[in-house]
Amino acid sequence: MQTTQYIVLANVYIAVFLGFYILFLRKETFFQLNRAYLLGSVLLSFTLPVIQAGWLQQTDLARQLKIIYLKPVTILAHPVSVAQTWTPMEIIFLLYIFGVAILSIYLLGRLLIVLRIINRADTSAPWSFFRKINLGGSSNPLICEHENIHAAQWHTVDVLLMEIVVIINWFNPAVYLLRKEIKNVHEFIADEGALRRANNKKEYALLLFSQTFETPTNTLVNTFFNQNLLKQRIMMIQRNKSQKKALVKYGCAIPLIALMLILSSAANGGPAGGSVADGKPSQTKQKKHEEPVFTAVEQAPTFPGGMNKFYEFLGRTIRYPTLMKEKKVQGRVFLNFIIEKDGSLSHIKVLREPGYGAGKEAVRAMSLCPKWNPGIQNGRKVRVEYNVPINFALEDVKG
């Protein structure tokens, strides 16, 4: 799986998990379950994209999602001198790294501020960071219990984990909302525990309203008096406990995970990466009397000498079209072809091209390709369909 594809899938999964939480789980009072769901969604979002389950790749949905491509081949136009430019992907990558660097520095700065807060004895606001607790001079047992729960359940670990997730996926608005939801759940959990020591909900709510401490603005520490969360905390304190039948909602996340598994398995599959058992014919239209074409087989076709030899063949054979060089055109050609049972190539066609003779040249070169070792399915040689992208790129050559 390519890095770009992995990042896209991981961020899509984060957004989907978060959407499910907001729609169905956010208002439930199963706070520990909500915490487990949110943290689990982060873990699954980063692990599901790399899962390659063979039995899932055999499902019809996975086959329809699967896109089979060989590695791109790049053809350079050496005789033409053009100004060196950044490709869109290079620009995007540099912007991504810049964002990661800025947020990493920002996180380090906030950590240094936390260390200064810890070492400052005169702070008046109650807070906790890992196992370190400061009550700010307060002797109220409810405040003490609240901060003890934060420390005992290692809420700071969740906070720092989400900071790392935000840094890695800073371009995704969903991660910022996910970070906020986890902070909310932390407060709900601590409030729930502290309420067990309060005489009633009203007493605890009045405690939140009556205090006007100047709380630390650093979001890495857990603070008792958080004005931004005050309204939500009061509302959740007054909310009736969720009924047990609401637990069914959490089970509804299982089909969601199954769909993600299918998508990940489909994205990870393909003949270039290995073999897939129990292959089925592709959906490619076939003429009468033609045998079926497979996209997944037990033993994938191989080029004599290995795939590197195949790419070397294309590099030697394909010529950069003269018209493209004159017009200073770059682009990508997508070729589709079938490897027959005797290893020869047939049905070579252009799926997409930039024009100026690029597609015609790619087809010409591919038609000269030596025979492959055919694919095997159930002990028999079968026809297998492949796609290959060919990049035509201008290169700045200085004498």
mmCIF file of C-alpha atoms in Angstrom:
data_model
loop_
_atom_site.group_PDB
_atom_site.id
_atom_site.type_symbol
_atom_site.label_atom_id
_atom_site.label_comp_id
_atom_site.label_asym_id
_atom_site.label_seq_id
_atom_site.Cartn_x
_atom_site.Cartn_y
_atom_site.Cartn_z
ATOM 1 C CA MET A 1 0.000 0.000 0.000
ATOM 2 C CA GLN A 2 1.285 3.451 -0.914
ATOM 3 C CA THR A 3 1.808 6.007 1.848
ATOM 4 C CA THR A 4 -0.688 8.420 0.304
ATOM 5 C CA GLN A 5 -3.347 5.732 0.119
ATOM 6 C CA TYR A 6 -2.693 4.752 3.741
ATOM 7 C CA ILE A 7 -3.007 8.347 4.971
ATOM 8 C CA VAL A 8 -6.228 8.882 3.022
ATOM 9 C CA LEU A 9 -7.831 5.694 4.344
ATOM 10 C CA ALA A 10 -6.753 6.376 7.938
ATOM 11 C CA ASN A 11 -8.239 9.868 7.884
ATOM 12 C CA VAL A 12 -11.445 8.718 6.226
ATOM 13 C CA TYR A 13 -11.831 6.070 8.930
ATOM 14 C CA ILE A 14 -11.239 8.664 11.670
ATOM 15 C CA ALA A 15 -13.981 10.861 10.209
ATOM 16 C CA VAL A 16 -16.400 7.929 9.867
ATOM 17 C CA PHE A 17 -15.789 6.690 13.424
ATOM 18 C CA LEU A 18 -16.233 10.220 14.752
ATOM 19 C CA GLY A 19 -19.429 10.725 12.768
ATOM 20 C CA PHE A 20 -20.866 7.504 14.209
ATOM 21 C CA TYR A 21 -19.954 8.650 17.723
ATOM 22 C CA ILE A 22 -21.570 12.071 17.325
ATOM 23 C CA LEU A 23 -24.748 10.637 15.830
ATOM 24 C CA PHE A 24 -25.302 7.697 18.172
ATOM 25 C CA LEU A 25 -23.039 7.638 21.254
ATOM 26 C CA ARG A 26 -22.158 11.155 22.364
ATOM 27 C CA LYS A 27 -25.280 11.674 24.511
ATOM 28 C CA GLU A 28 -25.035 8.333 26.307
ATOM 29 C CA THR A 29 -23.795 8.255 29.901
ATOM 30 C CA PHE A 30 -21.615 5.174 29.391
ATOM 31 C CA PHE A 31 -18.559 7.384 29.720
ATOM 32 C CA GLN A 32 -15.973 4.635 30.064
ATOM 33 C CA LEU A 33 -17.371 2.928 26.971
ATOM 34 C CA ASN A 34 -17.266 6.228 25.111
ATOM 35 C CA ARG A 35 -13.632 6.676 26.084
ATOM 36 C CA ALA A 36 -12.830 3.138 24.926
ATOM 37 C CA TYR A 37 -14.691 3.739 21.650
ATOM 38 C CA LEU A 38 -12.877 7.001 20.881
ATOM 39 C CA LEU A 39 -9.438 5.602 21.690
ATOM 40 C CA GLY A 40 -10.242 2.370 19.863
ATOM 41 C CA SER A 41 -11.352 4.320 16.804
ATOM 42 C CA VAL A 42 -7.932 5.993 16.696
ATOM 43 C CA LEU A 43 -6.151 2.637 16.935
ATOM 44 C CA LEU A 44 -8.391 0.992 14.328
ATOM 45 C CA SER A 45 -8.123 3.942 11.944
ATOM 46 C CA PHE A 46 -4.364 3.452 11.763
ATOM 47 C CA THR A 47 -4.355 -0.372 11.698
ATOM 48 C CA LEU A 48 -7.292 -1.234 9.424
ATOM 49 C CA PRO A 49 -5.700 0.301 6.288
ATOM 50 C CA VAL A 50 -2.786 -2.165 6.447
ATOM 51 C CA ILE A 51 -4.886 -5.273 7.061
ATOM 52 C CA GLN A 52 -4.985 -7.681 4.135
ATOM 53 C CA ALA A 53 -7.500 -10.444 4.856
ATOM 54 C CA GLY A 54 -7.599 -13.036 2.085
ATOM 55 C CA TRP A 55 -11.133 -14.201 2.831
ATOM 56 C CA LEU A 56 -12.349 -10.589 2.629
ATOM 57 C CA GLN A 57 -10.617 -10.056 -0.691
ATOM 58 C CA GLN A 58 -12.802 -12.835 -2.079
ATOM 59 C CA THR A 59 -16.057 -10.971 -1.364
ATOM 60 C CA ASP A 60 -17.868 -9.448 -4.322
ATOM 61 C CA LEU A 61 -17.661 -5.971 -2.788
ATOM 62 C CA ALA A 62 -13.905 -6.207 -2.360
ATOM 63 C CA ARG A 63 -13.491 -7.359 -5.956
ATOM 64 C CA GLN A 64 -15.495 -4.409 -7.236
ATOM 65 C CA LEU A 65 -13.406 -1.994 -5.149
ATOM 66 C CA LYS A 66 -10.093 -3.538 -6.137
ATOM 67 C CA ILE A 67 -7.973 -1.572 -8.629
ATOM 68 C CA ILE A 68 -5.118 -3.585 -10.079
ATOM 69 C CA TYR A 69 -2.088 -1.567 -11.112
ATOM 70 C CA LEU A 70 1.542 -2.362 -11.656
ATOM 71 C CA LYS A 71 4.123 0.143 -10.446
ATOM 72 C CA PRO A 72 4.308 3.317 -12.567
ATOM 73 C CA VAL A 73 6.986 3.498 -15.250
ATOM 74 C CA THR A 74 8.593 6.891 -15.922
ATOM 75 C CA ILE A 75 9.896 7.846 -19.373
ATOM 76 C CA LEU A 76 12.148 10.915 -19.467
ATOM 77 C CA ALA A 77 12.620 13.255 -22.425
ATOM 78 C CA HIS A 78 16.382 13.844 -22.182
ATOM 79 C CA PRO A 79 16.876 16.056 -25.273
ATOM 80 C CA VAL A 80 14.574 18.814 -24.055
ATOM 81 C CA SER A 81 15.650 21.438 -21.528
ATOM 82 C CA VAL A 82 12.836 22.878 -19.442
ATOM 83 C CA ALA A 83 12.720 24.899 -16.257
ATOM 84 C CA GLN A 84 12.698 22.707 -13.169
ATOM 85 C CA THR A 85 9.345 22.812 -11.411
ATOM 86 C CA TRP A 86 7.868 21.236 -8.324
ATOM 87 C CA THR A 87 5.289 18.548 -8.919
ATOM 88 C CA PRO A 88 1.928 18.902 -7.121
ATOM 89 C CA MET A 89 2.711 15.895 -4.918
ATOM 90 C CA GLU A 90 6.077 17.377 -3.931
ATOM 91 C CA ILE A 91 4.416 20.657 -2.980
ATOM 92 C CA ILE A 92 1.740 18.848 -0.965
ATOM 93 C CA PHE A 93 4.397 16.772 0.795
ATOM 94 C CA LEU A 94 6.430 19.869 1.700
ATOM 95 C CA LEU A 95 3.309 21.584 3.057
ATOM 96 C CA TYR A 96 2.515 18.468 5.081
ATOM 97 C CA ILE A 97 6.021 18.317 6.581
ATOM 98 C CA PHE A 98 5.861 22.040 7.338
ATOM 99 C CA GLY A 99 2.590 21.573 9.224
ATOM 100 C CA VAL A 100 3.992 18.608 11.168
ATOM 101 C CA ALA A 101 7.099 20.596 12.111
ATOM 102 C CA ILE A 102 5.141 23.649 13.289
ATOM 103 C CA LEU A 103 2.730 21.608 15.428
ATOM 104 C CA SER A 104 5.580 19.524 16.864
ATOM 105 C CA ILE A 105 7.374 22.686 17.975
ATOM 106 C CA TYR A 106 4.099 24.006 19.405
ATOM 107 C CA LEU A 107 3.593 20.787 21.396
ATOM 108 C CA LEU A 108 7.125 20.942 22.788
ATOM 109 C CA GLY A 109 6.514 24.542 23.831
ATOM 110 C CA ARG A 110 3.348 23.600 25.685
ATOM 111 C CA LEU A 111 5.133 20.720 27.411
ATOM 112 C CA LEU A 112 7.770 23.159 28.645
ATOM 113 C CA ILE A 113 5.017 25.415 29.988
ATOM 114 C CA VAL A 114 3.497 22.435 31.823
ATOM 115 C CA LEU A 115 6.855 21.725 33.444
ATOM 116 C CA ARG A 116 7.008 25.325 34.620
ATOM 117 C CA ILE A 117 3.477 25.055 36.009
ATOM 118 C CA ILE A 118 4.433 21.886 37.877
ATOM 119 C CA ASN A 119 7.456 23.594 39.423
ATOM 120 C CA ARG A 120 5.507 26.714 40.330
ATOM 121 C CA ALA A 121 4.234 26.423 43.881
ATOM 122 C CA ASP A 122 1.874 29.413 43.865
ATOM 123 C CA THR A 123 -0.543 28.225 41.175
ATOM 124 C CA SER A 124 -4.134 28.568 42.402
ATOM 125 C CA ALA A 125 -5.962 26.384 39.908
ATOM 126 C CA PRO A 126 -6.536 22.660 40.526
ATOM 127 C CA TRP A 127 -5.037 20.459 37.814
ATOM 128 C CA SER A 128 -3.440 17.077 37.174
ATOM 129 C CA PHE A 129 -0.764 15.871 34.778
ATOM 130 C CA PHE A 130 -0.019 12.152 34.736
ATOM 131 C CA ARG A 131 0.204 11.293 38.490
ATOM 132 C CA LYS A 132 1.060 14.831 39.528
ATOM 133 C CA ILE A 133 -1.885 16.569 41.235
ATOM 134 C CA ASN A 134 -2.183 20.174 42.372
ATOM 135 C CA LEU A 135 -5.285 21.277 44.294
ATOM 136 C CA GLY A 136 -4.418 24.970 44.163
ATOM 137 C CA GLY A 137 -4.852 25.419 47.894
ATOM 138 C CA SER A 138 -8.361 23.946 47.845
ATOM 139 C CA SER A 139 -9.385 21.458 50.507
ATOM 140 C CA ASN A 140 -12.694 20.563 48.883
ATOM 141 C CA PRO A 141 -12.920 16.747 48.775
ATOM 142 C CA LEU A 142 -14.925 16.861 45.534
ATOM 143 C CA ILE A 143 -12.136 18.693 43.737
ATOM 144 C CA CYS A 144 -9.611 16.268 45.184
ATOM 145 C CA GLU A 145 -11.651 13.270 44.031
ATOM 146 C CA HIS A 146 -12.090 14.773 40.566
ATOM 147 C CA GLU A 147 -8.354 15.236 40.036
ATOM 148 C CA ASN A 148 -7.535 11.859 41.583
ATOM 149 C CA ILE A 149 -9.727 10.180 38.966
ATOM 150 C CA HIS A 150 -7.911 12.001 36.163
ATOM 151 C CA ALA A 151 -4.586 10.822 37.547
ATOM 152 C CA ALA A 152 -5.656 7.269 38.410
ATOM 153 C CA GLN A 153 -7.072 6.616 34.941
ATOM 154 C CA TRP A 154 -4.076 8.125 33.117
ATOM 155 C CA HIS A 155 -6.114 10.662 31.171
ATOM 156 C CA THR A 156 -2.913 12.529 30.327
ATOM 157 C CA VAL A 157 -1.842 9.568 28.179
ATOM 158 C CA ASP A 158 -5.006 9.997 26.099
ATOM 159 C CA VAL A 159 -4.349 13.718 25.779
ATOM 160 C CA LEU A 160 -0.773 13.275 24.560
ATOM 161 C CA LEU A 161 -1.820 10.480 22.202
ATOM 162 C CA MET A 162 -4.366 12.793 20.601
ATOM 163 C CA GLU A 163 -1.774 15.555 20.321
ATOM 164 C CA ILE A 164 0.397 13.173 18.291
ATOM 165 C CA VAL A 165 -2.596 12.173 16.153
ATOM 166 C CA VAL A 166 -3.340 15.844 15.491
ATOM 167 C CA ILE A 167 0.272 16.473 14.477
ATOM 168 C CA ILE A 168 0.294 13.562 12.025
ATOM 169 C CA ASN A 169 -3.134 14.402 10.590
ATOM 170 C CA TRP A 170 -3.181 18.178 11.056
ATOM 171 C CA PHE A 171 -4.972 18.688 7.731
ATOM 172 C CA ASN A 172 -8.032 16.683 8.859
ATOM 173 C CA PRO A 173 -10.647 18.762 10.766
ATOM 174 C CA ALA A 174 -12.043 15.561 12.293
ATOM 175 C CA VAL A 175 -8.968 14.979 14.485
ATOM 176 C CA TYR A 176 -9.429 18.317 16.250
ATOM 177 C CA LEU A 177 -13.040 17.486 17.040
ATOM 178 C CA LEU A 178 -12.001 14.001 18.148
ATOM 179 C CA ARG A 179 -9.447 15.523 20.530
ATOM 180 C CA LYS A 180 -12.161 17.748 21.988
ATOM 181 C CA GLU A 181 -14.559 14.831 22.443
ATOM 182 C CA ILE A 182 -11.949 12.824 24.358
ATOM 183 C CA LYS A 183 -11.300 15.795 26.657
ATOM 184 C CA ASN A 184 -15.043 16.082 27.262
ATOM 185 C CA VAL A 185 -15.327 12.403 28.139
ATOM 186 C CA HIS A 186 -12.433 12.766 30.592
ATOM 187 C CA GLU A 187 -14.342 15.466 32.455
ATOM 188 C CA PHE A 188 -17.576 13.469 32.412
ATOM 189 C CA ILE A 189 -15.765 10.452 33.880
ATOM 190 C CA ALA A 190 -14.159 12.545 36.624
ATOM 191 C CA ASP A 191 -17.434 14.334 37.375
ATOM 192 C CA GLU A 192 -19.260 11.023 37.630
ATOM 193 C CA GLY A 193 -16.713 9.737 40.140
ATOM 194 C CA ALA A 194 -16.747 12.942 42.186
ATOM 195 C CA LEU A 195 -20.553 12.920 42.297
ATOM 196 C CA ARG A 196 -20.443 9.743 44.347
ATOM 197 C CA ARG A 197 -19.028 11.860 47.194
ATOM 198 C CA ALA A 198 -21.437 14.757 46.730
ATOM 199 C CA ASN A 199 -24.744 14.949 48.571
ATOM 200 C CA ASN A 200 -26.594 15.650 45.338
ATOM 201 C CA LYS A 201 -26.124 16.817 41.765
ATOM 202 C CA LYS A 202 -27.158 20.372 42.613
ATOM 203 C CA GLU A 203 -24.360 20.712 45.163
ATOM 204 C CA TYR A 204 -21.776 19.647 42.603
ATOM 205 C CA ALA A 205 -23.216 21.907 39.903
ATOM 206 C CA LEU A 206 -23.129 24.871 42.298
ATOM 207 C CA LEU A 207 -19.483 24.092 43.020
ATOM 208 C CA LEU A 208 -18.704 24.418 39.322
ATOM 209 C CA PHE A 209 -20.638 27.679 39.045
ATOM 210 C CA SER A 210 -19.316 29.286 42.218
ATOM 211 C CA GLN A 211 -15.594 29.005 41.516
ATOM 212 C CA THR A 212 -13.804 31.710 39.546
ATOM 213 C CA PHE A 213 -10.255 30.382 39.664
ATOM 214 C CA GLU A 214 -7.911 31.453 36.916
ATOM 215 C CA THR A 215 -7.284 28.089 35.323
ATOM 216 C CA PRO A 216 -4.218 27.182 33.266
ATOM 217 C CA THR A 217 -4.901 27.643 29.559
ATOM 218 C CA ASN A 218 -2.545 24.797 28.612
ATOM 219 C CA THR A 219 -4.718 22.026 27.185
ATOM 220 C CA LEU A 220 -2.237 19.312 28.159
ATOM 221 C CA VAL A 221 -3.282 19.414 31.823
ATOM 222 C CA ASN A 222 -6.617 18.258 33.244
ATOM 223 C CA THR A 223 -8.274 21.155 35.070
ATOM 224 C CA PHE A 224 -11.296 21.054 37.366
ATOM 225 C CA PHE A 225 -12.635 24.471 36.387
ATOM 226 C CA ASN A 226 -12.822 24.528 32.597
ATOM 227 C CA GLN A 227 -15.108 27.314 31.422
ATOM 228 C CA ASN A 228 -15.262 25.968 27.863
ATOM 229 C CA LEU A 229 -16.749 22.683 29.089
ATOM 230 C CA LEU A 230 -18.876 24.079 31.916
ATOM 231 C CA LYS A 231 -22.195 23.986 30.045
ATOM 232 C CA GLN A 232 -21.672 20.454 28.719
ATOM 233 C CA ARG A 233 -20.612 19.183 32.144
ATOM 234 C CA ILE A 234 -23.661 20.670 33.874
ATOM 235 C CA MET A 235 -25.959 19.202 31.224
ATOM 236 C CA MET A 236 -24.358 15.774 31.531
ATOM 237 C CA ILE A 237 -24.565 15.879 35.338
ATOM 238 C CA GLN A 238 -28.307 16.512 35.113
ATOM 239 C CA ARG A 239 -28.877 13.877 32.443
ATOM 240 C CA ASN A 240 -30.519 10.621 33.489
ATOM 241 C CA LYS A 241 -28.439 7.477 33.244
ATOM 242 C CA SER A 242 -28.655 5.731 29.879
ATOM 243 C CA GLN A 243 -30.690 2.544 29.831
ATOM 244 C CA LYS A 244 -28.927 -0.749 29.213
ATOM 245 C CA LYS A 245 -30.705 -1.216 25.886
ATOM 246 C CA ALA A 246 -28.671 1.728 24.602
ATOM 247 C CA LEU A 247 -25.636 -0.569 24.689
ATOM 248 C CA VAL A 248 -26.911 -2.012 21.403
ATOM 249 C CA LYS A 249 -25.691 1.165 19.708
ATOM 250 C CA TYR A 250 -22.089 0.240 20.457
ATOM 251 C CA GLY A 251 -22.593 -3.115 18.769
ATOM 252 C CA CYS A 252 -23.711 -1.307 15.620
ATOM 253 C CA ALA A 253 -20.107 -0.215 15.151
ATOM 254 C CA ILE A 254 -19.168 -3.807 14.257
ATOM 255 C CA PRO A 255 -20.709 -3.694 10.726
ATOM 256 C CA LEU A 256 -18.931 -0.367 10.257
ATOM 257 C CA ILE A 257 -15.592 -1.989 11.086
ATOM 258 C CA ALA A 258 -16.410 -4.897 8.753
ATOM 259 C CA LEU A 259 -16.974 -2.502 5.842
ATOM 260 C CA MET A 260 -13.652 -0.829 6.581
ATOM 261 C CA LEU A 261 -11.946 -4.226 6.610
ATOM 262 C CA ILE A 262 -13.383 -5.010 3.188
ATOM 263 C CA LEU A 263 -12.256 -1.645 1.825
ATOM 264 C CA SER A 264 -8.761 -2.084 3.287
ATOM 265 C CA SER A 265 -8.429 -5.631 1.971
ATOM 266 C CA ALA A 266 -9.549 -4.507 -1.469
ATOM 267 C CA ALA A 267 -7.079 -1.622 -1.437
ATOM 268 C CA ASN A 268 -4.247 -3.935 -0.376
ATOM 269 C CA GLY A 269 -5.008 -6.643 -2.898
ATOM 270 C CA GLY A 270 -3.768 -7.059 -6.454
ATOM 271 C CA PRO A 271 -1.634 -9.366 -8.547
ATOM 272 C CA ALA A 272 1.456 -7.174 -8.261
ATOM 273 C CA GLY A 273 1.606 -7.781 -4.531
ATOM 274 C CA GLY A 274 1.303 -11.577 -4.513
ATOM 275 C CA SER A 275 -1.336 -14.202 -5.036
ATOM 276 C CA VAL A 276 -4.956 -14.469 -3.997
ATOM 277 C CA ALA A 277 -6.719 -17.776 -3.572
ATOM 278 C CA ASP A 278 -10.011 -18.777 -5.206
ATOM 279 C CA GLY A 279 -9.922 -16.095 -7.879
ATOM 280 C CA LYS A 280 -12.992 -15.197 -9.895
ATOM 281 C CA PRO A 281 -13.373 -13.769 -13.381
ATOM 282 C CA SER A 282 -13.294 -10.007 -13.663
ATOM 283 C CA GLN A 283 -16.256 -7.911 -14.731
ATOM 284 C CA THR A 284 -14.552 -7.062 -18.049
ATOM 285 C CA LYS A 285 -16.888 -7.543 -20.985
ATOM 286 C CA GLN A 286 -15.986 -10.656 -22.975
ATOM 287 C CA LYS A 287 -16.760 -11.601 -26.517
ATOM 288 C CA LYS A 288 -18.493 -14.857 -27.308
ATOM 289 C CA HIS A 289 -16.295 -17.951 -27.209
ATOM 290 C CA GLU A 290 -13.625 -16.067 -25.213
ATOM 291 C CA GLU A 291 -12.511 -17.586 -21.944
ATOM 292 C CA PRO A 292 -13.008 -15.594 -18.728
ATOM 293 C CA VAL A 293 -10.474 -13.018 -17.605
ATOM 294 C CA PHE A 294 -9.262 -13.089 -13.987
ATOM 295 C CA THR A 295 -8.110 -10.234 -11.756
ATOM 296 C CA ALA A 296 -7.160 -12.451 -8.789
ATOM 297 C CA VAL A 297 -5.491 -15.839 -9.114
ATOM 298 C CA GLU A 298 -3.611 -18.337 -6.987
ATOM 299 C CA GLN A 299 -0.364 -17.738 -8.886
ATOM 300 C CA ALA A 300 0.052 -14.348 -10.524
ATOM 301 C CA PRO A 301 1.712 -14.021 -13.949
ATOM 302 C CA THR A 302 5.422 -13.222 -13.860
ATOM 303 C CA PHE A 303 7.729 -11.556 -16.339
ATOM 304 C CA PRO A 304 10.863 -13.552 -17.305
ATOM 305 C CA GLY A 305 13.633 -12.352 -15.021
ATOM 306 C CA GLY A 306 11.266 -10.550 -12.646
ATOM 307 C CA MET A 307 9.324 -7.305 -12.664
ATOM 308 C CA ASN A 308 12.453 -5.164 -12.717
ATOM 309 C CA LYS A 309 13.264 -6.661 -16.122
ATOM 310 C CA PHE A 310 9.774 -5.717 -17.301
ATOM 311 C CA TYR A 311 10.289 -2.113 -16.249
ATOM 312 C CA GLU A 312 13.716 -2.116 -17.912
ATOM 313 C CA PHE A 313 12.096 -3.361 -21.123
ATOM 314 C CA LEU A 314 9.565 -0.521 -21.093
ATOM 315 C CA GLY A 315 12.292 2.021 -20.347
ATOM 316 C CA ARG A 316 14.325 0.821 -23.349
ATOM 317 C CA THR A 317 11.416 0.477 -25.750
ATOM 318 C CA ILE A 318 9.213 3.513 -25.155
ATOM 319 C CA ARG A 319 10.283 6.726 -26.880
ATOM 320 C CA TYR A 320 9.141 10.152 -25.767
ATOM 321 C CA PRO A 321 6.859 11.397 -28.610
ATOM 322 C CA THR A 322 8.394 14.258 -30.593
ATOM 323 C CA LEU A 323 5.202 16.333 -30.492
ATOM 324 C CA MET A 324 5.104 16.074 -26.690
ATOM 325 C CA LYS A 325 8.689 17.312 -26.481
ATOM 326 C CA GLU A 326 7.999 20.193 -28.852
ATOM 327 C CA LYS A 327 4.916 21.240 -26.882
ATOM 328 C CA LYS A 328 6.687 20.560 -23.561
ATOM 329 C CA VAL A 329 3.875 18.280 -22.469
ATOM 330 C CA GLN A 330 4.081 15.847 -19.569
ATOM 331 C CA GLY A 331 1.458 13.340 -18.503
ATOM 332 C CA ARG A 332 0.501 9.799 -17.610
ATOM 333 C CA VAL A 333 -0.833 7.018 -19.822
ATOM 334 C CA PHE A 334 -2.916 4.244 -18.268
ATOM 335 C CA LEU A 335 -2.692 0.999 -20.236
ATOM 336 C CA ASN A 336 -4.919 -2.032 -19.804
ATOM 337 C CA PHE A 337 -3.966 -5.438 -21.189
ATOM 338 C CA ILE A 338 -4.593 -9.162 -20.796
ATOM 339 C CA ILE A 339 -1.904 -11.790 -20.301
ATOM 340 C CA GLU A 340 -3.129 -14.811 -22.243
ATOM 341 C CA LYS A 341 -2.719 -18.464 -21.286
ATOM 342 C CA ASP A 342 0.344 -18.720 -23.523
ATOM 343 C CA GLY A 343 1.917 -15.638 -21.888
ATOM 344 C CA SER A 344 1.349 -13.276 -24.798
ATOM 345 C CA LEU A 345 -0.281 -9.866 -24.383
ATOM 346 C CA SER A 346 -3.624 -9.033 -25.982
ATOM 347 C CA HIS A 347 -6.380 -6.430 -25.824
ATOM 348 C CA ILE A 348 -3.839 -3.665 -25.203
ATOM 349 C CA LYS A 349 -5.813 -0.453 -24.862
ATOM 350 C CA VAL A 350 -5.436 3.067 -23.512
ATOM 351 C CA LEU A 351 -7.649 3.956 -20.555
ATOM 352 C CA ARG A 352 -6.388 7.523 -20.251
ATOM 353 C CA GLU A 353 -3.674 9.637 -21.871
ATOM 354 C CA PRO A 354 -2.498 13.255 -22.210
ATOM 355 C CA GLY A 355 -2.599 13.069 -26.013
ATOM 356 C CA TYR A 356 0.150 14.172 -28.434
ATOM 357 C CA GLY A 357 0.893 10.551 -29.351
ATOM 358 C CA ALA A 358 1.613 9.318 -25.810
ATOM 359 C CA GLY A 359 -1.036 6.594 -25.855
ATOM 360 C CA LYS A 360 -0.074 5.370 -29.318
ATOM 361 C CA GLU A 361 3.594 5.100 -28.324
ATOM 362 C CA ALA A 362 2.744 3.216 -25.132
ATOM 363 C CA VAL A 363 0.618 0.702 -27.053
ATOM 364 C CA ARG A 364 3.376 0.254 -29.663
ATOM 365 C CA ALA A 365 5.958 -0.524 -27.000
ATOM 366 C CA MET A 366 3.681 -2.856 -25.060
ATOM 367 C CA SER A 367 2.851 -4.812 -28.227
ATOM 368 C CA LEU A 368 6.582 -5.687 -28.483
ATOM 369 C CA CYS A 369 6.648 -7.113 -24.961
ATOM 370 C CA PRO A 370 8.034 -10.679 -24.625
ATOM 371 C CA LYS A 371 5.779 -13.435 -23.358
ATOM 372 C CA TRP A 372 5.071 -13.695 -19.643
ATOM 373 C CA ASN A 373 4.761 -16.798 -17.513
ATOM 374 C CA PRO A 374 0.953 -17.143 -17.400
ATOM 375 C CA GLY A 375 -1.210 -17.004 -14.290
ATOM 376 C CA ILE A 376 -2.391 -20.220 -12.640
ATOM 377 C CA GLN A 377 -5.808 -20.868 -11.100
ATOM 378 C CA ASN A 378 -6.887 -24.295 -9.801
ATOM 379 C CA GLY A 379 -3.878 -25.845 -11.520
ATOM 380 C CA ARG A 380 -4.798 -24.427 -14.928
ATOM 381 C CA LYS A 381 -3.365 -21.558 -16.957
ATOM 382 C CA VAL A 382 -5.801 -18.648 -17.130
ATOM 383 C CA ARG A 383 -6.098 -15.191 -18.677
ATOM 384 C CA VAL A 384 -5.263 -12.345 -16.277
ATOM 385 C CA GLU A 385 -5.988 -8.628 -16.638
ATOM 386 C CA TYR A 386 -3.433 -5.977 -15.681
ATOM 387 C CA ASN A 387 -3.152 -2.189 -15.713
ATOM 388 C CA VAL A 388 0.087 -0.219 -15.887
ATOM 389 C CA PRO A 389 0.612 3.561 -15.574
ATOM 390 C CA ILE A 390 3.364 5.090 -17.721
ATOM 391 C CA ASN A 391 4.630 8.559 -16.825
ATOM 392 C CA PHE A 392 6.024 10.813 -19.544
ATOM 393 C CA ALA A 393 8.170 13.436 -17.799
ATOM 394 C CA LEU A 394 10.365 16.212 -19.150
ATOM 395 C CA GLU A 395 13.819 16.444 -17.610
ATOM 396 C CA ASP A 396 16.018 19.510 -17.310
ATOM 397 C CA VAL A 397 19.306 18.587 -18.978
ATOM 398 C CA LYS A 398 22.078 21.174 -18.823
ATOM 399 C CA GLY A 399 25.048 20.783 -21.120
#
